[in-house]
């Protein structure tokens, strides 16, 4: 049977945290870390590998792009992160150059396997990498709004059970809620399809004597949208949440699971020859994104999604 091998390009905080999370998840047979700073990649790989015995069977090591020849998945985390006060789109020009150099370096070693983009701005970089690698939609895809969706569920649970961490954690597992569109300030919470334990939030909150109104919804949306910036202000970066999300996606690819999450791909749109990549609930399997998951948007959600698609298309036309 083919080895389940994952190449992670970029061994910074995010790349190393993904490797660590995947090592604990024990799904991959091999994880290779590739970085322009080969010493850093080696140091991170050795550090992670020293925890392997007794916990997991994954071989973790550093290497170069030739290691991608037989990879089942490539995860790209190379590039600069946001500084406090910056938006993700502020990173576009700088990180486009880095990701272009990564796709060039993959060159003849790229075997057509799924590529998961993590670097920001993730939607712009997903569409660009798809273009540079010459792949059909869905093979190259981005973590997109999977992290925002998880934050959204947490914020809903926090509003439902203020101060009660255990109930928040129990509740968030029973919440079905997605954020779609841009992984950025224009993200769209899909209020029309939120359910808590199978009920609408209004119904659930009425039954449990919890306040639920426009103010509560607005504060959940604002908190979800600003969560990344707030963590960056507090600790300088975000790395653990995205690492667990990427590791979950990697498991879906390596095991061909058909797992649904709100991730970014150009399958969301067929507008132009330059197609933006945006998040919609999507089914992830061994070949990347297999299809969009069924989800219905109301008119306002559709309009916001289309506005984002038009803005990102314009931006891509300028940048590519
Ligand atoms: P970091 O600075 O710690 O690491 C970046 C790494 O990229 C460094 O090790 C650097 O040497 C490497 N690198 C730079 N140019 C390279 C090249 N040409 N080839 C190979 N490696 C190269 O940054 P980080 O905190 O790990 O963040 C990485 C990226 O992930 C940022 O763009 C950040 O915004 C993004 N991010 C995305 C999400 C998300 O939800 N999608 C969440 C957190 C961070």
mmCIF file of C-alpha atoms in Angstrom, residues 2 15 27 41 71 82 99 106 172 187 203 267 273:
data_model
loop_
_atom_site.group_PDB
_atom_site.id
_atom_site.type_symbol
_atom_site.label_atom_id
_atom_site.label_comp_id
_atom_site.label_asym_id
_atom_site.label_seq_id
_atom_site.Cartn_x
_atom_site.Cartn_y
_atom_site.Cartn_z
ATOM 1 C CA UNK A 2 1.237 3.529 -0.823
ATOM 2 C CA UNK A 15 3.946 24.614 9.601
ATOM 3 C CA UNK A 27 -2.720 9.359 10.274
ATOM 4 C CA UNK A 41 13.133 22.771 9.082
ATOM 5 C CA UNK A 71 3.520 12.941 -1.590
ATOM 6 C CA UNK A 82 -0.010 39.445 9.955
ATOM 7 C CA UNK A 99 4.082 31.245 -3.128
ATOM 8 C CA UNK A 106 7.732 22.212 -6.884
ATOM 9 C CA UNK A 172 -20.463 23.705 20.579
ATOM 10 C CA UNK A 187 -16.528 36.664 5.892
ATOM 11 C CA UNK A 203 -36.161 27.826 19.438
ATOM 12 C CA UNK A 267 -15.252 25.447 -7.470
ATOM 13 C CA UNK A 273 -11.141 33.109 -16.761
#
